[in-house]
GROMACS .gro file of C-alpha atoms in nm:
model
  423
    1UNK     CA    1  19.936   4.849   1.557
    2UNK     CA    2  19.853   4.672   1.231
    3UNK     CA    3  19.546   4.502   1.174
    4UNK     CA    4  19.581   4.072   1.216
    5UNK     CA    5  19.650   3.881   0.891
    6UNK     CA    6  19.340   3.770   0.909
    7UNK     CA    7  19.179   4.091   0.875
    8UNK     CA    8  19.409   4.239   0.602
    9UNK     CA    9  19.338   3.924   0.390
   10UNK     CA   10  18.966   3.913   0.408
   11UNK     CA   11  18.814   3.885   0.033
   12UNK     CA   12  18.704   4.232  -0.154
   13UNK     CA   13  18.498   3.967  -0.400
   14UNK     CA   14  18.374   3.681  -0.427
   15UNK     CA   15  18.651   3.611  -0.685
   16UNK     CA   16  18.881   3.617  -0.402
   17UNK     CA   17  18.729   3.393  -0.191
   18UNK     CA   18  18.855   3.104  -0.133
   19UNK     CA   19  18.644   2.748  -0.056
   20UNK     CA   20  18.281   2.673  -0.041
   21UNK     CA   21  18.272   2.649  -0.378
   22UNK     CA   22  17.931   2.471  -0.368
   23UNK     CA   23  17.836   2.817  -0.221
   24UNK     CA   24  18.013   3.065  -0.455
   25UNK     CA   25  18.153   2.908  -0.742
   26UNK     CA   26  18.027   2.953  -1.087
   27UNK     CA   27  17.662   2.768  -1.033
   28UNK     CA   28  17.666   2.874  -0.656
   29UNK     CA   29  17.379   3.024  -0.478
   30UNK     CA   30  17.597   3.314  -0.365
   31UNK     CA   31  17.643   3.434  -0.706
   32UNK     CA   32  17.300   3.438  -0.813
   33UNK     CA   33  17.207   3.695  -0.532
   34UNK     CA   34  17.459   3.922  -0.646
   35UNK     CA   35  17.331   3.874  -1.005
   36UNK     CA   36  16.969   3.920  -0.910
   37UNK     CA   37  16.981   4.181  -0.580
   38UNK     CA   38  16.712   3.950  -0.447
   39UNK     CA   39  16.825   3.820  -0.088
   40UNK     CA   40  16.655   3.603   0.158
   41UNK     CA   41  16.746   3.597   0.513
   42UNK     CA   42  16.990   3.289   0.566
   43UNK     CA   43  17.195   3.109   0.830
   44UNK     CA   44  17.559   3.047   0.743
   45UNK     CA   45  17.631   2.717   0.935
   46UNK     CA   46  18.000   2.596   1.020
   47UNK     CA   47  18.321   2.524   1.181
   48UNK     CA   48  18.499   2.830   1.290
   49UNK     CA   49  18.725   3.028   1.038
   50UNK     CA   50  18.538   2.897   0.719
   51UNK     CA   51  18.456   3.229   0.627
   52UNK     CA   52  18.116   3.301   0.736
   53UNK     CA   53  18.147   3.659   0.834
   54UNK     CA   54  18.366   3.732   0.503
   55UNK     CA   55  18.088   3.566   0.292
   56UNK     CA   56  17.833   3.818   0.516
   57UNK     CA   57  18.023   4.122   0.465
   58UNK     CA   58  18.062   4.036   0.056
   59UNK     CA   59  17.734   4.047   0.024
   60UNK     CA   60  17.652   4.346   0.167
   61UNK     CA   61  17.924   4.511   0.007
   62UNK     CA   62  17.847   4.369  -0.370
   63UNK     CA   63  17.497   4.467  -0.321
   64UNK     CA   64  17.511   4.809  -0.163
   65UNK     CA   65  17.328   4.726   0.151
   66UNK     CA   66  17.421   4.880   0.480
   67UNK     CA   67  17.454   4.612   0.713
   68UNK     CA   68  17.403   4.643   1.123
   69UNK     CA   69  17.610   4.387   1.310
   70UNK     CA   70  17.549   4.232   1.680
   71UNK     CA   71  17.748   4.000   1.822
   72UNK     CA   72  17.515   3.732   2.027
   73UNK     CA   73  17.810   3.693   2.261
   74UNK     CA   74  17.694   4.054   2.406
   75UNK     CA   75  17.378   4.162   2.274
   76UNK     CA   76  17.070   4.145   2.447
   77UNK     CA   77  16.702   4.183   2.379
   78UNK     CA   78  16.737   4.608   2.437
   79UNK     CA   79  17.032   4.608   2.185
   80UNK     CA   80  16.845   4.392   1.905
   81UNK     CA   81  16.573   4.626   1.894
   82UNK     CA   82  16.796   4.943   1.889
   83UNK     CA   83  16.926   4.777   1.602
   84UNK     CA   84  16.572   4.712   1.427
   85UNK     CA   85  16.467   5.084   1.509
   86UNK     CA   86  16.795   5.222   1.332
   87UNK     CA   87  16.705   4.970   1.027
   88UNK     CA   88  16.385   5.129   1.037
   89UNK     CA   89  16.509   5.490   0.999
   90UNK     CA   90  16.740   5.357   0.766
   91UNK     CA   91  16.436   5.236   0.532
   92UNK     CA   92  16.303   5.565   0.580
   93UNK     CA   93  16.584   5.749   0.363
   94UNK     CA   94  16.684   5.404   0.153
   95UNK     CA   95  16.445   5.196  -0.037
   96UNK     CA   96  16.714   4.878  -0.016
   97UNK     CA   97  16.638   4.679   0.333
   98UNK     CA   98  16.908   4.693   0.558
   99UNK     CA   99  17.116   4.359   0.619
  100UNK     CA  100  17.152   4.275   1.051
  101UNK     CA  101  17.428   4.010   1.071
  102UNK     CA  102  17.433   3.811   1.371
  103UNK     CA  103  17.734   3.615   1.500
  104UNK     CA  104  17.685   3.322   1.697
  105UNK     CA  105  17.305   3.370   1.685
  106UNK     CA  106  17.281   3.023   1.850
  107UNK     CA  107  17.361   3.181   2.185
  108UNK     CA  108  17.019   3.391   2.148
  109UNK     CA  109  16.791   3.242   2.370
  110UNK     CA  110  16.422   3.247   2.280
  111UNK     CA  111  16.325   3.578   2.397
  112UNK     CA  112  16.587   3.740   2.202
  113UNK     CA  113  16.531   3.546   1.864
  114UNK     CA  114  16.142   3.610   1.903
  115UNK     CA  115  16.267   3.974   1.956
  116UNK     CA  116  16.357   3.928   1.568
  117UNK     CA  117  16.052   3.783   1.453
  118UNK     CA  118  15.865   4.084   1.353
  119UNK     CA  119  16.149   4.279   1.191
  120UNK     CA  120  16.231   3.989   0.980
  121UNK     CA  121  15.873   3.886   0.904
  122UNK     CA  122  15.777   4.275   0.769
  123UNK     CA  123  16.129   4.281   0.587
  124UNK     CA  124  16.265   4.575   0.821
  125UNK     CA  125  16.599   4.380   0.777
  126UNK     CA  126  16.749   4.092   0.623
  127UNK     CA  127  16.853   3.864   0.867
  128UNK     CA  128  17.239   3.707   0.829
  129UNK     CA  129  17.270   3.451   1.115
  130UNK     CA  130  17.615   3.258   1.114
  131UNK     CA  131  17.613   2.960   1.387
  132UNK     CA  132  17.901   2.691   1.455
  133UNK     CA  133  17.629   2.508   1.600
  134UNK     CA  134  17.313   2.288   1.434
  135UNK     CA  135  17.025   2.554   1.365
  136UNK     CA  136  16.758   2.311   1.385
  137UNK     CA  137  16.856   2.270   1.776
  138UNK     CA  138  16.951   2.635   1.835
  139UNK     CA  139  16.746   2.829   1.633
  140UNK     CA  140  16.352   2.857   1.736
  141UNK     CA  141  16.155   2.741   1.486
  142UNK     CA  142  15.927   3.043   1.310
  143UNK     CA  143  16.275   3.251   1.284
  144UNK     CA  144  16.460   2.908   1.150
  145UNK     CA  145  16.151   2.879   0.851
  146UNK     CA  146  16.195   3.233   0.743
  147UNK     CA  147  16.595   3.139   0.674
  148UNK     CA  148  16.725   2.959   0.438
  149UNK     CA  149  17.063   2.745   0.576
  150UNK     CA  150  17.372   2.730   0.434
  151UNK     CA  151  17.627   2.509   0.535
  152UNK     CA  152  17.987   2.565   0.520
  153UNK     CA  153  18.306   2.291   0.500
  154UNK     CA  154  18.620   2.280   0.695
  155UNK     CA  155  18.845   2.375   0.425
  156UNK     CA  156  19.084   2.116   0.261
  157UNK     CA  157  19.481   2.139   0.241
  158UNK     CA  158  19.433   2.247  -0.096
  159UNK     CA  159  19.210   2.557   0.024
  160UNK     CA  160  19.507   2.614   0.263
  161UNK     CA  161  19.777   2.633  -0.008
  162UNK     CA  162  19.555   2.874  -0.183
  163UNK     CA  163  19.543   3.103   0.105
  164UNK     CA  164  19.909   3.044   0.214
  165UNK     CA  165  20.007   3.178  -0.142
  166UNK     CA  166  19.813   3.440  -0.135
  167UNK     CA  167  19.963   3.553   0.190
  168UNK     CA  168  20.266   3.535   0.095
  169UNK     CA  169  20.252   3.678  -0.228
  170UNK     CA  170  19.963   4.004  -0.181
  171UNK     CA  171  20.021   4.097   0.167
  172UNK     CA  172  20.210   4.438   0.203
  173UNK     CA  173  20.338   4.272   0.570
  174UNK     CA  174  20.471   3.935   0.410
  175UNK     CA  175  20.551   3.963   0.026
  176UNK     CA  176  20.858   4.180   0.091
  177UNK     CA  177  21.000   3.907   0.292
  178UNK     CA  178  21.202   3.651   0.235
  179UNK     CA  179  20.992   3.365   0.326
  180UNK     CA  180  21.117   2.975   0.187
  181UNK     CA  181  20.836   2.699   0.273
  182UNK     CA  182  21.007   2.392   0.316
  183UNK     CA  183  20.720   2.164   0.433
  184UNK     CA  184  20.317   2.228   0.504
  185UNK     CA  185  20.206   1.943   0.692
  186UNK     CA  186  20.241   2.096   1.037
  187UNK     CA  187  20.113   2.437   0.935
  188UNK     CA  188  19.774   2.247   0.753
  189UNK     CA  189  19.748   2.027   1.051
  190UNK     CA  190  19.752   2.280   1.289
  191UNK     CA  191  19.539   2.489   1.130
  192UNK     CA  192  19.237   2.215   1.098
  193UNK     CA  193  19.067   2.351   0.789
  194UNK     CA  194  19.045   2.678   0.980
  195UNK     CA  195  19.185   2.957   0.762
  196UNK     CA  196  19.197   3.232   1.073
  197UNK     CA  197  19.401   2.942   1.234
  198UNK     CA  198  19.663   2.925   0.930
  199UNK     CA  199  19.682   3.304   0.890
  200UNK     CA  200  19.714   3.368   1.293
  201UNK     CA  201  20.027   3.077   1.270
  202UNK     CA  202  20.162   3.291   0.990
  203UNK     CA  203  20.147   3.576   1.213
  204UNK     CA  204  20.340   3.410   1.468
  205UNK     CA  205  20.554   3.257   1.269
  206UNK     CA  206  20.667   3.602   1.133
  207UNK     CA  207  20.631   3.798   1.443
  208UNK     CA  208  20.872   3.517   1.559
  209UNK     CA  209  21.162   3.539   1.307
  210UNK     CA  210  21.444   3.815   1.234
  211UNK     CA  211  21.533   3.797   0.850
  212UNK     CA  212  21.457   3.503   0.654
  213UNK     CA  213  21.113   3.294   0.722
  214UNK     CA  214  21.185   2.917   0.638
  215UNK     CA  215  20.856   2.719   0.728
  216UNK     CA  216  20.943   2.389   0.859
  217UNK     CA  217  20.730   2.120   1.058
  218UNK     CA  218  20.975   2.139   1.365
  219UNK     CA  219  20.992   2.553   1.331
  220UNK     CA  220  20.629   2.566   1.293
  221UNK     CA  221  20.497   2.341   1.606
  222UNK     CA  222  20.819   2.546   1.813
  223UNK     CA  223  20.686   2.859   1.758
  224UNK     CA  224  20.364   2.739   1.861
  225UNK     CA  225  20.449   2.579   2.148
  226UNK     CA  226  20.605   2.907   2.245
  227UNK     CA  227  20.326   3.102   2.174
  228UNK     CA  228  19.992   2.877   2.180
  229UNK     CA  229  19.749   3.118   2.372
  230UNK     CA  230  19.815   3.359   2.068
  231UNK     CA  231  19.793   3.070   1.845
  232UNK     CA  232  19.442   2.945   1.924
  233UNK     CA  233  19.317   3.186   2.201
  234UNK     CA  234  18.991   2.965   2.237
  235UNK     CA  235  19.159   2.664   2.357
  236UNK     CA  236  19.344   2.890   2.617
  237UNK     CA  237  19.058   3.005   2.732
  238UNK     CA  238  18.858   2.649   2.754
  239UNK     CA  239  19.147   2.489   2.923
  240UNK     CA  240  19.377   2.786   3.118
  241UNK     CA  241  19.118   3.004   3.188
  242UNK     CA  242  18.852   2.728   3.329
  243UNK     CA  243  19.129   2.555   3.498
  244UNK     CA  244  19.184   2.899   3.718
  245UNK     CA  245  18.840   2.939   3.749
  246UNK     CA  246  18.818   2.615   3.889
  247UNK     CA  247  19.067   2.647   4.144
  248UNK     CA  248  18.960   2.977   4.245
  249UNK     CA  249  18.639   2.846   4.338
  250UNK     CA  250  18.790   2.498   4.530
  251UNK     CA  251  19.032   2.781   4.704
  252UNK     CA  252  18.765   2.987   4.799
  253UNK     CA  253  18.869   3.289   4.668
  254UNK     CA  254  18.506   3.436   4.515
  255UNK     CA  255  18.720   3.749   4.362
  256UNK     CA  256  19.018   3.546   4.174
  257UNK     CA  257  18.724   3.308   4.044
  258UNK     CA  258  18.458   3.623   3.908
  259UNK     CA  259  18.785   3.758   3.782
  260UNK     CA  260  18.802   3.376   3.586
  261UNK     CA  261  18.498   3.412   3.493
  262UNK     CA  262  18.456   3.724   3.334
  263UNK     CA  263  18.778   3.650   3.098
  264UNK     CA  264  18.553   3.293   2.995
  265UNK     CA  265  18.225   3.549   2.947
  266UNK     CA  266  18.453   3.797   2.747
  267UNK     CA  267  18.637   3.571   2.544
  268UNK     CA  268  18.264   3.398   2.410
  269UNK     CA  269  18.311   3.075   2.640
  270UNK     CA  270  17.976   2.864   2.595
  271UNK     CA  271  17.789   2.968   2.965
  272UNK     CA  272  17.623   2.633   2.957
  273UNK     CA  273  17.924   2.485   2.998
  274UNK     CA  274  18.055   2.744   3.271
  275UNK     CA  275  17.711   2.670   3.417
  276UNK     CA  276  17.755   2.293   3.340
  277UNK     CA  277  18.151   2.320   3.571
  278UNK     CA  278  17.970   2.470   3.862
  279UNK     CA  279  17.722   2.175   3.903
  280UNK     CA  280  18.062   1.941   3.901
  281UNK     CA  281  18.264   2.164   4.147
  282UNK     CA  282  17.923   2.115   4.381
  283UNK     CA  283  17.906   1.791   4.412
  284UNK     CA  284  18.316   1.720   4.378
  285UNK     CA  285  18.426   2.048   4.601
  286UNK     CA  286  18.167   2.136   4.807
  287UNK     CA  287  17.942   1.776   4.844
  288UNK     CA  288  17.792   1.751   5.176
  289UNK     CA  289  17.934   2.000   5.393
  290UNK     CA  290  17.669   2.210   5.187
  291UNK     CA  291  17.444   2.001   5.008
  292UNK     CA  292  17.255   2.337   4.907
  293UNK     CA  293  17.525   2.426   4.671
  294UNK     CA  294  17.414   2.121   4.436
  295UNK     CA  295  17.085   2.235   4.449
  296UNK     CA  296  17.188   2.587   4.377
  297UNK     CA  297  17.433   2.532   4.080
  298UNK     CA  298  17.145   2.282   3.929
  299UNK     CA  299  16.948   2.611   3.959
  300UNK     CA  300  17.178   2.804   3.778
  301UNK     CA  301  17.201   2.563   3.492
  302UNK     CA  302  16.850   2.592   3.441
  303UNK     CA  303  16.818   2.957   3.440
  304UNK     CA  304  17.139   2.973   3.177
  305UNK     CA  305  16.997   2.758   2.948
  306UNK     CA  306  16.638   2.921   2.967
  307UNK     CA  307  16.716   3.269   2.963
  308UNK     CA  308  17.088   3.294   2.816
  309UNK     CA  309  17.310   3.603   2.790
  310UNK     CA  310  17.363   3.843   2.931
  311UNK     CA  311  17.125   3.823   3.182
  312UNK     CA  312  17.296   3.456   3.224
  313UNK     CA  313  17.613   3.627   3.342
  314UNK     CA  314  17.463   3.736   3.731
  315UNK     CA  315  17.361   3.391   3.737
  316UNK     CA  316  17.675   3.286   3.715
  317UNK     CA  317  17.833   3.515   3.917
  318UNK     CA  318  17.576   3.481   4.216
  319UNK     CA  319  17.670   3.105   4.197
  320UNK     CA  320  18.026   3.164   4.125
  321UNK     CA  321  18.055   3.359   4.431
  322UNK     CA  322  17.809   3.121   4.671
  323UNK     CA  323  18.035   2.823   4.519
  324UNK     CA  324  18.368   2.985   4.626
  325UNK     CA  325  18.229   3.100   4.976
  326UNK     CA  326  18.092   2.768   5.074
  327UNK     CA  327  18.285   2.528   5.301
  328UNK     CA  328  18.409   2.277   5.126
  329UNK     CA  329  18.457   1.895   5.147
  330UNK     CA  330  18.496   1.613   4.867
  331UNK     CA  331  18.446   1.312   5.104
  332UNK     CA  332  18.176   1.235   4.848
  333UNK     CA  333  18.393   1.243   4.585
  334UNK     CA  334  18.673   1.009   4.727
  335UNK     CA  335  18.406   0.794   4.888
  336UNK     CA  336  18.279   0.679   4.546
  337UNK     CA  337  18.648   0.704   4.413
  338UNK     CA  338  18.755   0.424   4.673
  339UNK     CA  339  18.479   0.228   4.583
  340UNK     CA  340  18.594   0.220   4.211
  341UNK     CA  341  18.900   0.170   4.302
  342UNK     CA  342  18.781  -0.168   4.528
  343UNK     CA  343  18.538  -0.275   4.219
  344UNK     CA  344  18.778  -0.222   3.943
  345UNK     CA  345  19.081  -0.436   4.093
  346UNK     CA  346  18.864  -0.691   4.283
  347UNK     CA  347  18.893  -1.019   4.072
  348UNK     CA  348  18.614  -1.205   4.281
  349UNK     CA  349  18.213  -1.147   4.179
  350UNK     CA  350  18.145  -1.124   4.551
  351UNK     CA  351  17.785  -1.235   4.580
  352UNK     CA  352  17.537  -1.038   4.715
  353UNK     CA  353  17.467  -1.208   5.114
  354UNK     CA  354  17.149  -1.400   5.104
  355UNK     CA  355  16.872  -1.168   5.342
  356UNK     CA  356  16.964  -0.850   5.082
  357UNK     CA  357  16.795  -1.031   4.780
  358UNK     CA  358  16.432  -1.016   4.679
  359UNK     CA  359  16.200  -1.360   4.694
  360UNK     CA  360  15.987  -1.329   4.414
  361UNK     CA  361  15.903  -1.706   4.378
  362UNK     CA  362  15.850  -1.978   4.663
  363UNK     CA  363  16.187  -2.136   4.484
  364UNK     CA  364  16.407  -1.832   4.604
  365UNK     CA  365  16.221  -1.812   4.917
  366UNK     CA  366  16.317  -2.178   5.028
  367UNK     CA  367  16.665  -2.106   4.922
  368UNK     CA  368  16.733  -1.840   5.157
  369UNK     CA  369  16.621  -1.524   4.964
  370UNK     CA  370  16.533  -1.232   5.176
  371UNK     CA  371  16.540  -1.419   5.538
  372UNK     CA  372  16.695  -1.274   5.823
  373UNK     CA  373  16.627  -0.907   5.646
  374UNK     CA  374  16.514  -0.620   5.861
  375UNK     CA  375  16.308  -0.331   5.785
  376UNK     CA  376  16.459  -0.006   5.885
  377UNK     CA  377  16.154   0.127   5.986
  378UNK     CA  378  16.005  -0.127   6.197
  379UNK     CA  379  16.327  -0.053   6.463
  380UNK     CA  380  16.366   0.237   6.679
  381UNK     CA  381  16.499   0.530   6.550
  382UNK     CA  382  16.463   0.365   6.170
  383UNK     CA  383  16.745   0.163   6.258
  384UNK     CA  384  16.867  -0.190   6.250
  385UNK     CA  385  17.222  -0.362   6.283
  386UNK     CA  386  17.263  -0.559   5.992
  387UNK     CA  387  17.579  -0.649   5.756
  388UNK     CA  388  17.517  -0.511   5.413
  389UNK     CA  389  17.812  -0.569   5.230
  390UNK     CA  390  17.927  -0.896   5.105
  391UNK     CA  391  18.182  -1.123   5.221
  392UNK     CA  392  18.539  -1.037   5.318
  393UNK     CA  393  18.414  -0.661   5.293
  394UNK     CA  394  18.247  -0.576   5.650
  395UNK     CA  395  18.371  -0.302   5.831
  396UNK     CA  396  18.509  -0.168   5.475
  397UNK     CA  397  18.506   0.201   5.478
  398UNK     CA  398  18.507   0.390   5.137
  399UNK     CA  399  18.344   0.728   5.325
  400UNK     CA  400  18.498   0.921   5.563
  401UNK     CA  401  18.332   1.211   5.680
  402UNK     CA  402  18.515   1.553   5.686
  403UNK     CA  403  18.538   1.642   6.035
  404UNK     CA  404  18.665   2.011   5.912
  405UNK     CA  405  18.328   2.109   5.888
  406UNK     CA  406  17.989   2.129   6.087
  407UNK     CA  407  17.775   1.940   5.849
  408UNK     CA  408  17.981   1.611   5.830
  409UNK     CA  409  18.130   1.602   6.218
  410UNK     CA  410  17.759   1.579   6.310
  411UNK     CA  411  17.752   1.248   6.015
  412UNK     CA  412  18.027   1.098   6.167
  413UNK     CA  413  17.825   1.137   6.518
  414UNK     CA  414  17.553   0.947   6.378
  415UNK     CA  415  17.731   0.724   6.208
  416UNK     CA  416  17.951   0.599   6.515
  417UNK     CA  417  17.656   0.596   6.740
  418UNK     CA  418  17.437   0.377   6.492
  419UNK     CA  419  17.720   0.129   6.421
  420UNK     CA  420  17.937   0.177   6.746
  421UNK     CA  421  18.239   0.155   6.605
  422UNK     CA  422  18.192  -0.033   6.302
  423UNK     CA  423  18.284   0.235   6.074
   0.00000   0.00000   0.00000
C-alpha cells in the first residue's frame, strides 16, 4: 500500500517548503541554523498540518543530526529516558548532539517534562517540541526557558494553491492523471489552512474517481460527505467515537464503552476531555441513584490532569468501567430541565412570598420580611411544613424520583412522608 499524499509530498529542503515564510524565507531564523550548524532547542507552536514535523525533520536532515522521535500521545517517563540513554551512546561515537523531537509535548505532564530537564540542560540532546497548544500554559517553566518558541500560521489559500500544484504536477500518483480544477473554494475551505487536510481531500478525491479528475465545489464536498471519517479522522473520533462511548456507558455496557475508549486513547483524543465527559455522564446518567459516581469521576479528572498519560489511561478505564456498571437515573437532570423549561416560558416575575426574604432593616421587617418563617432545625426531625415556592406554583413538581432504583425509592419515601402528599 502506498504511502498517504501527505507523506510522499513532505519537503526534501527548505526550498520546498511551503509557508511560514517568517520562519524560513530568505531572512528567516530557520535558515540561519542551517547556515551556522548552531541549534537551540525550540518549540514549534501551531494549528495542525502547518508543517511542524516537516520543518523538524528538515533540520535534522540539512544538518546531519540523528534525530530520536517520541510521540507524547504514548510515551511515558521509562520511554523518555530510554531515549536520553541511546542519545547518550550516540554522543559517545558522534561529536554532533543528537536531536529528540517530541510531538504533542503539551500532553507531558510534569513528571515527564522534568524527566527532560537534565538531558537538555547538559546538551545530551536538542530538544524539538511541536505543540498545537499555548507553551506558556503547557509547558513547565525551566524546560519552556531553555526553548526558544516558534510559532507557526494557518496557511493562506495562496499557500494552498502552491501545494495543490505541486501535487498535481510532482507526484508520481497524480501527475500522470488527467486532473482539470474547475473551482478551489470548497477544497481551500475544507481544508482550513491545514495542508495534511488538502492533500488527504486530494487523496479521496482520486481514490474516488475512475479516469478523469475534474475538481468542482459540488464534487469535492460529495466525496467528502461520502467519505468524512477518512477526510478528517479527528473529528470522527471527537464526535463518532465519544458519542459511542457515551452511550456505552448510559447503556451500561463497561466492555462496548473501554472498547470506545481505547479507539479515543489511540487516535490522540485530549484525556482531559474524556476525563472532563465522565464527570457530565455522572451527574446527567448516573445522578443520585449513585451520588458516589460524581465524586469518583471528579477524582478521575484530577488524577488526569496531574499525572497525564499513560498512566492517565487506568484512570479512565477504572472510571469508565464503575460509570457503565452503576445504576443509573437522570431525575436530576430532568428535574433542573423542567425547571428551565417553567423559568424560560413564564412571562410573570413571580415574587418571592414574603417569610422567605431576609429583614435586614426595621423598614423590611415592618413590611412583612421574614415573618411567619420557620427554622428547619428548631422542628422535629429538622422539619417544618411551609410553602416555598411562589404564587400559582405550590404543589409544582419539577423532581421526580426514580423509583427503578434503591437510592431514590427510599427519596420518594421521605419525601411523601414529610409533605404527605404534596409532592
Amino acid at each position: 500500500m502506498s504511502a498517504p499524499l501527505a507523506e510522499r509530498l513532505r519537503p526534501q529542503s527548505l526550498d520546498a517548503y511551503i509557508g511560514q515564510q517568517h520562519l524560513v524565507g530568505p531572512n528567516g531564523v530557520f535558515r540561519k541554523f542551517l547556515e551556522t550548524g548552531n541549534l537551540p532547542s525550540f518549540i514549534l507552536w501551531g494549528p495542525p498540518g502547518v508543517g511542524k514535523t516537516s520543518l523538524a525533520k528538515l533540520v535534522a536532515t540539512q544538518l546531519e543530526r540523528p534525530m530520536f522521535t517520541l510521540s507524547a500521545v504514548t510515551a511515558g517517563v521509562k520511554e523518555v529516558r530510554e531515549v536520553i540513554e541511546q542519545a547518550k551512546k550516540q554522543r559517545f561515537f558522534n561529536s554532533r548532539t543528537p536531536l529528540l523531537f517530541i510531538d504533542e509535548i503539551h500532553r507531558f505532564n510534569k513528571s515527564q517534562q522534568d524527566s527532560l530537564l537534565g538531558a537538555v540542560e547538559q546538551g545530551v540532546v536538542t530538544l524539538i517540541g511541536a505543540t498545537t497548544e499555548n507553551p506558556s500554559f503547557e509547558v513547565i517553566s525551566p524546560l519552556l526557558s531553555r526553548c526558544q518558541v516558534y510559532i507557526l500560521k494557518s496557511m493562506t489559500n495562496e499557500e494552498l494553491q502552491q501545494l495543490l500544484e505541486r501535487a498535481l504536477t510532482s507526484d508520481e500518483g497524480l501527475k500522470d492523471r488527467e486532473v482539470e480544477v474547475v473551482e478551489t473554494e470548497a477544497l481551500f475551505t475544507f481544508s482550513g489552512g491545514d495542508a495534511r487536510k488538502l492533500l488527504n481531500i486530494l487523496d479521496i478525491i482520486a481514490g474516488a474517481t475512475a479516469g478523469k479528475i475534474t475538481i468542482t465545489d459540488d464534487y469535492v464536498t460529495e466525496c467528502l460527505q461520502q467519505n468524512i471519517a477518512l477526510y478528517d479522522k479527528n473529528g470522527e473520533q471527537h464526535y463518532d467515537v465519544i458519542s459511542a462511548f457515551i452511550k456505552s456507558v448510559r447503556g451500561s455496557d463497561p466492555n462496548a464503552a473501554i472498547y470506545y475508549l481505547a479507539r479515543m486513547l489511540a487516535g490522540g483524543e485530549e484525556p482531559r476531555f474524556i476525563a472532563r465527559r465522565l464527570v457530565i455522564l455522572a451527574s446527567e446518567d448516573i445522578g443520585l441513584a449513585n451520588p458516589n459516581a460524581l465524586l469518583l469521576a471528579n477524582a478521575c479528572f484530577d488524577t488526569v490532569h496531574k499525572i497525564g498519560m499513560p498512566e492517565a489511561r487506568i484512570t479512565l478505564a477504572e472510571t469508565t468501567i464503575y460509570l457503565a456498571t452503576s445504576p443509573k437515573s437522570n431525575s436530576a437532570y430532568m428535574a433542573i430541565n423542567r425547571a428551565l423549561q417553567l423559568v424560560e416560558h413564564d412571562t410573570t416575575n413571580r415574587p418571592v412570598p414574603l417569610h422567605l426574604r431576609n429583614a435586614p432593616t426595621k423598614l423590611m421587617e415592618q413590611a412583612g420580611y421574614s415573618k411567619g418563617y420557620k427554622y428547619a432545625h428548631d422542628y422535629a426531625g429538622h422539619f417544618a411544613e411551609l410553602e416555598f415556592l411562589p404564587e400559582g406554583l405550590s404543589g409544582t413538581r419539577f423532581y421526580e424520583p426514580d423509583s427503578q432504583n434503591a437510592t431514590e425509592t427510599k427519596i420518594a419515601q421521605r419525601i411523601a412522608e414529610l409533605w404527605k402528599g404534596k409532592y
